[in-house]
Coordinates of C-alpha atoms in Angstrom, one line a residue:
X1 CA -12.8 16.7 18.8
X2 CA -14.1 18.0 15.3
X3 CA -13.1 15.1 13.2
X4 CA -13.6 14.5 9.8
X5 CA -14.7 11.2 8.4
X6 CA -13.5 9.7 5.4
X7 CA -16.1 7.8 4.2
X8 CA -15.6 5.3 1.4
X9 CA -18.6 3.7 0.9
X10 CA -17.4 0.1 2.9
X11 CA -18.7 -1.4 6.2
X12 CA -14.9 -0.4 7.7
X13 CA -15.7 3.6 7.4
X14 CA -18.8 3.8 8.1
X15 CA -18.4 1.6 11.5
X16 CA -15.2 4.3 12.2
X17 CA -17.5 7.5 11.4
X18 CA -20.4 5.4 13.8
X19 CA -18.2 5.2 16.9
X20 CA -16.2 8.6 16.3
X21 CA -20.2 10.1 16.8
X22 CA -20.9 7.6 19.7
X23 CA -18.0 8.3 20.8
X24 CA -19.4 12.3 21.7
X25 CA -16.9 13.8 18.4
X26 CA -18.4 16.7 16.0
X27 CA -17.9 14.8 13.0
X28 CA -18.6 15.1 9.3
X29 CA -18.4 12.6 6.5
X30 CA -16.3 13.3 3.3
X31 CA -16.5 10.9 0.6
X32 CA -13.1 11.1 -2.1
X33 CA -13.9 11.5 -5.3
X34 CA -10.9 10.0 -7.5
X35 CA -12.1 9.7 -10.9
X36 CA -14.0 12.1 -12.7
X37 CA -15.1 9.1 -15.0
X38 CA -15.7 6.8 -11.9
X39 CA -17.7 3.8 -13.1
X40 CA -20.9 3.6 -12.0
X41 CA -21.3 0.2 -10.2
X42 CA -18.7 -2.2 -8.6
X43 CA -17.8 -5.5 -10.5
X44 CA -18.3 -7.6 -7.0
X45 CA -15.4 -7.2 -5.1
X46 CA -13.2 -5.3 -7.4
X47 CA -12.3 -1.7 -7.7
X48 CA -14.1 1.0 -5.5
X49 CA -14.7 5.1 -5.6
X50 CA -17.7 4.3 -7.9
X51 CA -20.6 6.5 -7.9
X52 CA -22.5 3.2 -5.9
X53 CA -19.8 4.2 -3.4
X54 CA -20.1 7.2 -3.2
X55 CA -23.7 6.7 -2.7
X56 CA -23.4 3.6 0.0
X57 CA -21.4 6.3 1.8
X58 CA -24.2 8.7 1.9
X59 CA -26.6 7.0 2.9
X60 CA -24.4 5.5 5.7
X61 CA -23.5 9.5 7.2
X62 CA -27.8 9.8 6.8
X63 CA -28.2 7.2 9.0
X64 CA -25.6 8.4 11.4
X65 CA -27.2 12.2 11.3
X66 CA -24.1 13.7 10.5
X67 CA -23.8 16.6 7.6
X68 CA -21.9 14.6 4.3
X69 CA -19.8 16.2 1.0
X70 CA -18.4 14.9 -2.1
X71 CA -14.9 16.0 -2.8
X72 CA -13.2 16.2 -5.9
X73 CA -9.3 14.7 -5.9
X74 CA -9.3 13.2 -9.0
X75 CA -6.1 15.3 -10.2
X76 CA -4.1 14.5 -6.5
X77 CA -5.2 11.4 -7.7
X78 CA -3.9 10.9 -10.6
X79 CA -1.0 12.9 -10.5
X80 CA 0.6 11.2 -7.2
X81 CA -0.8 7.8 -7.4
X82 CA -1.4 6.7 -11.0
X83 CA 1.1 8.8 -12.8
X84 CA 3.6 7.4 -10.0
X85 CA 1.9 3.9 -10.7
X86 CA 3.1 4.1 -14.5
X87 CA 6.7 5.7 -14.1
X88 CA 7.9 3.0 -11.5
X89 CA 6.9 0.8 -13.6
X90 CA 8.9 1.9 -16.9
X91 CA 11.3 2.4 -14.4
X92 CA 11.5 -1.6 -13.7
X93 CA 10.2 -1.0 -10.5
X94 CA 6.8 -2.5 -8.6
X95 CA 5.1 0.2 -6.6
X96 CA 2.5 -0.1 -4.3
X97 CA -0.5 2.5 -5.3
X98 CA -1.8 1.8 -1.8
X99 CA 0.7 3.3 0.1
X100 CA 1.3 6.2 -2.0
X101 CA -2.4 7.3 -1.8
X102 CA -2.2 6.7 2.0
X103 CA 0.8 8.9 1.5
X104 CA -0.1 11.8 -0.8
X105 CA -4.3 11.6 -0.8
X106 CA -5.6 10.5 2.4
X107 CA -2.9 11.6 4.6
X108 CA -1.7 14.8 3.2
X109 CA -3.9 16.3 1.0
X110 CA -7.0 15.7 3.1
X111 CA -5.6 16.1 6.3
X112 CA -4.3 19.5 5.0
X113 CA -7.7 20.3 3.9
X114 CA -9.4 19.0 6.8
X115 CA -6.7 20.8 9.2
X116 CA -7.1 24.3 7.5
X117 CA -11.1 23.8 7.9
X118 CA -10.5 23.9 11.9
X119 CA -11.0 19.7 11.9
X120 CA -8.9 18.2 15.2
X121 CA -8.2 14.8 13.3
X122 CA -9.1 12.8 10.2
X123 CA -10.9 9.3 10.9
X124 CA -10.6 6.2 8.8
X125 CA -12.0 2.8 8.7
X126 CA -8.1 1.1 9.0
X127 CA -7.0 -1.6 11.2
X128 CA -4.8 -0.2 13.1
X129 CA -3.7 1.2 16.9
X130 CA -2.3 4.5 17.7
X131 CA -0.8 4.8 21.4
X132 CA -0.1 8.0 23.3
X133 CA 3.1 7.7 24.9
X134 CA 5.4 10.5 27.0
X135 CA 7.6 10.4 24.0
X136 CA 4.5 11.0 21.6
X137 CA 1.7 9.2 19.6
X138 CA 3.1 5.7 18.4
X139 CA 1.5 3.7 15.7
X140 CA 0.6 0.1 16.3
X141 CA -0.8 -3.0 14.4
X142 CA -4.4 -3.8 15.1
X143 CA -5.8 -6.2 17.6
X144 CA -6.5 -8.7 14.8
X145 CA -3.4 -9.9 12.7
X146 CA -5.8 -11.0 9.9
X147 CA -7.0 -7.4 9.1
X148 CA -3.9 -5.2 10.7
X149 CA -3.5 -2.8 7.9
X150 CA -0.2 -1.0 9.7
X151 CA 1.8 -1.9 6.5
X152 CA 0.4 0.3 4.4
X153 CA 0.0 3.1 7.3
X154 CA 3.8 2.9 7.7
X155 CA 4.1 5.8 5.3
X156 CA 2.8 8.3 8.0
X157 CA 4.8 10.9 9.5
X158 CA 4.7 12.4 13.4
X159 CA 2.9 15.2 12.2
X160 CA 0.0 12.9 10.6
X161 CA -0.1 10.8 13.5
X162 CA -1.0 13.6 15.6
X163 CA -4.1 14.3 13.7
X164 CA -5.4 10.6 12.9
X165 CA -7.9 8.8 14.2
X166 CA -8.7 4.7 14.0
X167 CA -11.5 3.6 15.3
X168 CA -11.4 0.0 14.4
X169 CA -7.6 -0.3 16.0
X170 CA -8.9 -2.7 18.9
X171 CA -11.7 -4.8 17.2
X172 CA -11.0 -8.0 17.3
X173 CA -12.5 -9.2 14.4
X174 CA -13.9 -8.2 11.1
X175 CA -16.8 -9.9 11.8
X176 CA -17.7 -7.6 14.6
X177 CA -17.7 -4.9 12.5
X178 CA -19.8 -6.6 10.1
X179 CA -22.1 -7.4 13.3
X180 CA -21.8 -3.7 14.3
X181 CA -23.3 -2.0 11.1
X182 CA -26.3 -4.4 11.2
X183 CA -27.4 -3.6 14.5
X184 CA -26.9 0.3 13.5
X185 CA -28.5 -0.8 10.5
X186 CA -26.3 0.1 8.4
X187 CA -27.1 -0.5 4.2
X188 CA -23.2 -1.4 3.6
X189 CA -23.0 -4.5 6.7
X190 CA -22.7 -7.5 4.0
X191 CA -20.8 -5.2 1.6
X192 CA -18.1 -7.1 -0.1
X193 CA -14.4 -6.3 0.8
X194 CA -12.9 -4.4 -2.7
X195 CA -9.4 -5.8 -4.1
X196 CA -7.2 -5.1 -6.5
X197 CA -5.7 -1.7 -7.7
X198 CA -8.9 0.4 -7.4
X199 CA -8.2 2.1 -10.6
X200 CA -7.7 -0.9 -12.5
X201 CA -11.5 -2.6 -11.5
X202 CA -11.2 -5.0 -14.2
X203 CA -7.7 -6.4 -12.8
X204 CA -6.1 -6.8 -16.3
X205 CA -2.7 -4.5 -14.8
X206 CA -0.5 -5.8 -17.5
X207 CA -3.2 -4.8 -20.3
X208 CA -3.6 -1.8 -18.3
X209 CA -0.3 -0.5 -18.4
X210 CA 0.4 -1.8 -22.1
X211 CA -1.9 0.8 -22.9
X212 CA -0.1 3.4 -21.3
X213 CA 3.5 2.4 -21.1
X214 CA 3.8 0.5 -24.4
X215 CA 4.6 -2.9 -25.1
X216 CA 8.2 -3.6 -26.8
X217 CA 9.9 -6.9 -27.7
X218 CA 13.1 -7.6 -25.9
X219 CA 15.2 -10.2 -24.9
X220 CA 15.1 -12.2 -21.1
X221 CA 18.6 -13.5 -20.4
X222 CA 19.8 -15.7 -17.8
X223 CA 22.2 -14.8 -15.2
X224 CA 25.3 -15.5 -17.1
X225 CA 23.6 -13.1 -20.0
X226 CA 22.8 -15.3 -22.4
X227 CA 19.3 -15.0 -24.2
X228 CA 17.0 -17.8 -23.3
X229 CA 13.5 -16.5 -24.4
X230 CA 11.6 -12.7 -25.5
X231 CA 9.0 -11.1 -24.7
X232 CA 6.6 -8.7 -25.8
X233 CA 6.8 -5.9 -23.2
X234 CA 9.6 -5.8 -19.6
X235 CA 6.7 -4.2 -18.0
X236 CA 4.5 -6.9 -17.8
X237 CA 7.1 -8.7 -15.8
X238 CA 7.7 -8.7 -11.7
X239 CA 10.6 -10.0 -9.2
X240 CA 9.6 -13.8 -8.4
X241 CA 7.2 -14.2 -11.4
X242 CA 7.4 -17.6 -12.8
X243 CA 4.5 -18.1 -15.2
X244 CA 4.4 -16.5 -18.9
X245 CA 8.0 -16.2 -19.6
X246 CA 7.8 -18.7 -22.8
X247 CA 11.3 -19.5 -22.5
X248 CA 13.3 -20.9 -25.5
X249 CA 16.0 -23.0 -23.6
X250 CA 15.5 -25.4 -21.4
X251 CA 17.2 -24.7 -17.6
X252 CA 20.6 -26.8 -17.7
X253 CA 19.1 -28.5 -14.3
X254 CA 15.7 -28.9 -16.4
X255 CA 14.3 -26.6 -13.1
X256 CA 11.7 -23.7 -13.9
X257 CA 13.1 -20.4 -13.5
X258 CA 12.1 -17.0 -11.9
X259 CA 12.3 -13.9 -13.0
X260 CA 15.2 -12.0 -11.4
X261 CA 15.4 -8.7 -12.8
X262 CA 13.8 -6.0 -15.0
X263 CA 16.1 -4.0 -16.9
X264 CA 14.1 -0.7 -18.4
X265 CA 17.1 1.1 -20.1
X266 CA 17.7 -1.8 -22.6
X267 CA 14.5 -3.5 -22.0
X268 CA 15.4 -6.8 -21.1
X269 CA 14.2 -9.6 -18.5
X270 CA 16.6 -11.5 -16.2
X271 CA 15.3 -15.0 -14.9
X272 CA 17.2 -17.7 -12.5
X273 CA 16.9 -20.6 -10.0
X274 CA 14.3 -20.0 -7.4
X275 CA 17.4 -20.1 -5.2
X276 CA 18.5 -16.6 -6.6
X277 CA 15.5 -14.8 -5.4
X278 CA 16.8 -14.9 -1.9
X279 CA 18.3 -11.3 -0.9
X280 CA 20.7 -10.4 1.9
X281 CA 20.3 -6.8 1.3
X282 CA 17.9 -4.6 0.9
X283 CA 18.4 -0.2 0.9
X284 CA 16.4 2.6 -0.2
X285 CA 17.5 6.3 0.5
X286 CA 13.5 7.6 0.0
X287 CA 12.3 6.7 3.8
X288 CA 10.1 8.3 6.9
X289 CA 9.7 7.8 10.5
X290 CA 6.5 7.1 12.1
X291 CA 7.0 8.7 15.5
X292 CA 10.2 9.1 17.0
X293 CA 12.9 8.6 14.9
X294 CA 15.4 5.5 16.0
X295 CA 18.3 7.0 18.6
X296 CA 20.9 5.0 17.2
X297 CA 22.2 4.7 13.6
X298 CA 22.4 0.6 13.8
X299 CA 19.6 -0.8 15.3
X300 CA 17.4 -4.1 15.4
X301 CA 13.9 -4.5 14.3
X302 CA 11.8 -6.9 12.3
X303 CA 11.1 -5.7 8.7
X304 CA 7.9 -6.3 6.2
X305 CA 8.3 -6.1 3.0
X306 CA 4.5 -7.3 1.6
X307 CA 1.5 -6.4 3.6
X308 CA 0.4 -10.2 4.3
X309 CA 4.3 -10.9 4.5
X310 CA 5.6 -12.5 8.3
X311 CA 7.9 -9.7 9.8
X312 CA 11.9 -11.0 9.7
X313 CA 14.1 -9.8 12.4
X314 CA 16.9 -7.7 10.6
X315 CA 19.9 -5.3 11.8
X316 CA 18.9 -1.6 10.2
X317 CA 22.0 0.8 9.4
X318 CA 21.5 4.7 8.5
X319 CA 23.9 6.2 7.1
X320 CA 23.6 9.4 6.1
X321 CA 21.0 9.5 3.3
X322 CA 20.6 5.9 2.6
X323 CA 18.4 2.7 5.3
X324 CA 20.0 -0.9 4.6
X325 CA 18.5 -3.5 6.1
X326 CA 20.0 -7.2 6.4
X327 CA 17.7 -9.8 7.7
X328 CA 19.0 -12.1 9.9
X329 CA 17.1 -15.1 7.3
X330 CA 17.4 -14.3 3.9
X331 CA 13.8 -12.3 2.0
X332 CA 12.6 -14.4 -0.8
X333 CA 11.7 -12.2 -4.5
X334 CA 12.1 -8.2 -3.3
X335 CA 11.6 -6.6 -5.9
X336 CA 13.2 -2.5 -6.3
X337 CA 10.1 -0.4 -5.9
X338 CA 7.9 -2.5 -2.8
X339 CA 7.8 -0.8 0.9
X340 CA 9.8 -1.7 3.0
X341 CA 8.3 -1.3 6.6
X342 CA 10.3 -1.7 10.2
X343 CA 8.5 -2.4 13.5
X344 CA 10.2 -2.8 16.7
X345 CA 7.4 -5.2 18.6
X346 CA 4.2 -4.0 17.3
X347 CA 5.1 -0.5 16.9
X348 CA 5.8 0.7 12.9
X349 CA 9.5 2.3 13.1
X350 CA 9.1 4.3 9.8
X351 CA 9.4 3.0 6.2
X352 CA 11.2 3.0 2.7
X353 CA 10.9 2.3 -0.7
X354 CA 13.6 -0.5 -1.7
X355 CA 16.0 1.0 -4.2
X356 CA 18.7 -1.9 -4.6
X357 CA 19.2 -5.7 -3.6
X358 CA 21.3 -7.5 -2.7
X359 CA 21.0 -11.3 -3.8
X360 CA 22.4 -14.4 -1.1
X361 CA 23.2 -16.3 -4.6
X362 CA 26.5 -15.0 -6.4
X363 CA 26.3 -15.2 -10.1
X364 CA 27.9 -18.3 -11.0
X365 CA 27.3 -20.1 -7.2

């Protein structure tokens, strides 16, 4: 195949890109430019697409002898995934930047690119396992739970599938890939994992978006609506958060509380027992099917709703525009806004952003 390589200056891509030429593949390396005032170096672990990156990556597809470009995204970039990042937010809502560059950057716009070039597939560095099947190309969770990154691949489409590539799918530990680029002798072998939002390297998110969004007092109520506390700004606030709420009044049960709710329109916080964060329901009309579509309307599955989070078996109902998922055990703090991804065994179903919940716990119960 002519594949492409998406190289982003970590021991993970550069590994991929390694055994996509080993494996006999025409391939060339494409580093992602997202920032047009990228940072220059990493702060350890946090952030990435820095110019060091950038330069890591080159100097891995020099090793590997294969030809290597810089490509510009920045405006995909911040168009589908920060933009997004700051209107789900004023919209009460807590998105996952991950997925939606998956989604809109490395899945769509350069696979389009890299398809209109004459490229066969687009190669990454993520843990995960795609299967050929008489029904078509499935997508799977990796060989090693600890690194399976099929959560935040769930957001691919059929069409996508077919011209992916995942090299690292079977590896059964992250320390053989680490093992891997040494022996290749690879610059990037000890590299340090990055976290956090990548556009946010500092990880102050609620600074961050105060900048951005703007920070306005308003009220947190309790469930019954009456006010208990204020704050300074509902977007600094998430579903299950428990610390910084600088309450007023004291619980009746003298228990800490959680927060519940965000309410953009009037800018207000809702907090409750721990007990209330438990949802029956979860639905979301903005979803995708990796693969085959499901052949009924109701069907079973187990469901993912953070990317380290433990699949829960769940019943899934379509109907018509809309995915509703109850779980047979009750989730604990979804919040409107986080991915919801369904698997049936290994295999990723398809996806959906959560739009509504349902809570276990009846106001007043």
């Amino acid at each position: 195949m002519r594949v492409l390589a998406a190289m982003s200056g970590g021991v993970d891509s550069a590994v991929a890109a390694a055994r996509a030429v080993e494996a006999g593949h025409d391939v060339v390396g494409v580093h992602l430019a997202l920032s047009r005032a990228g940072g220059t170096l990493r702060a350890g672990s946090r952030g990435c697409c820095t110019i060091e990156d950038a330069m890591d990556a080159r100097r891995a597809a020099d090793k590997l002898g294969i030809p290597f470009y810089v490509w510009d995204f920045s405006e995909r970039f911040r168009d589908d995934v920060i933009e997004d990042f700051v209107s789900e937010y004023r919209a009460g809502r807590t998105p996952n930047p991950c997925m939606r560059c998956n989604e809109k950057i490395k899945f769509a716009a350069l696979l389009e690119r890299a398809v209109e070039l004459g490229f066969d597939a687009v190669c990454t560095g993520h843990y995960a396992t795609l299967v050929d099947t008489p029904d078509g190309r499935e997508l799977h969770r990796a060989s090693d739970a600890a690194k399976d990154q099929s959560y935040v691949l769930g957001v691919l489409t059929e069409a996508q599938l077919a011209h992916t590539y995942f090299p690292l799918g079977s590896t059964p530990s992250k320390a053989v890939v680490r093992a891997e680029a040494e022996e290749r002798g690879l610059s990037v072998a000890q590299k340090p994992d990055s976290h956090d939002i990548c556009f946010i390297p500092d990880g102050d998110t609620r600074g961050w978006l105060a900048d951005r969004v703007g920070a306005e007092k308003g009220e947190i109520l309790d469930r019954s609506g009456a006010v208990v506390g204020t704050h300074e700004g509902a977007h600094a606030f998430t579903v299950g958060q428990r610390r910084g709420l600088q309450l007023g009044v004291p619980a009746a049960d003298g228990k800490p509380r959680f927060v519940l709710e965000v309410r953009p329109v009037n800018n207000t916080v809702v907090v409750g027992p721990k007990e209330a964060l438990a949802c029956a329901e979860i639905s979301g009309d903005r979803f995708s099917w990796a693969g085959r579509a499901p052949s009924a309307a109701t069907f079973a599955c187990h469901v993912q709703i953070r990317a380290h989070a433990d699949p829960v078996p769940a019943t899934a109902v379509l109907d018509g525009g809309a995915l509703t998922v109850r779980p047979e055990e009750p989730f604990d703090g979804v919040a409107p806004g986080q991915t919801a991804v369904l698997y049936d065994g290994t295999r990723v179903i398809g996806q959906f952003t959560i739009a509504r919940t349902v809570s276990a716990v009846p106001v007043g119960a």
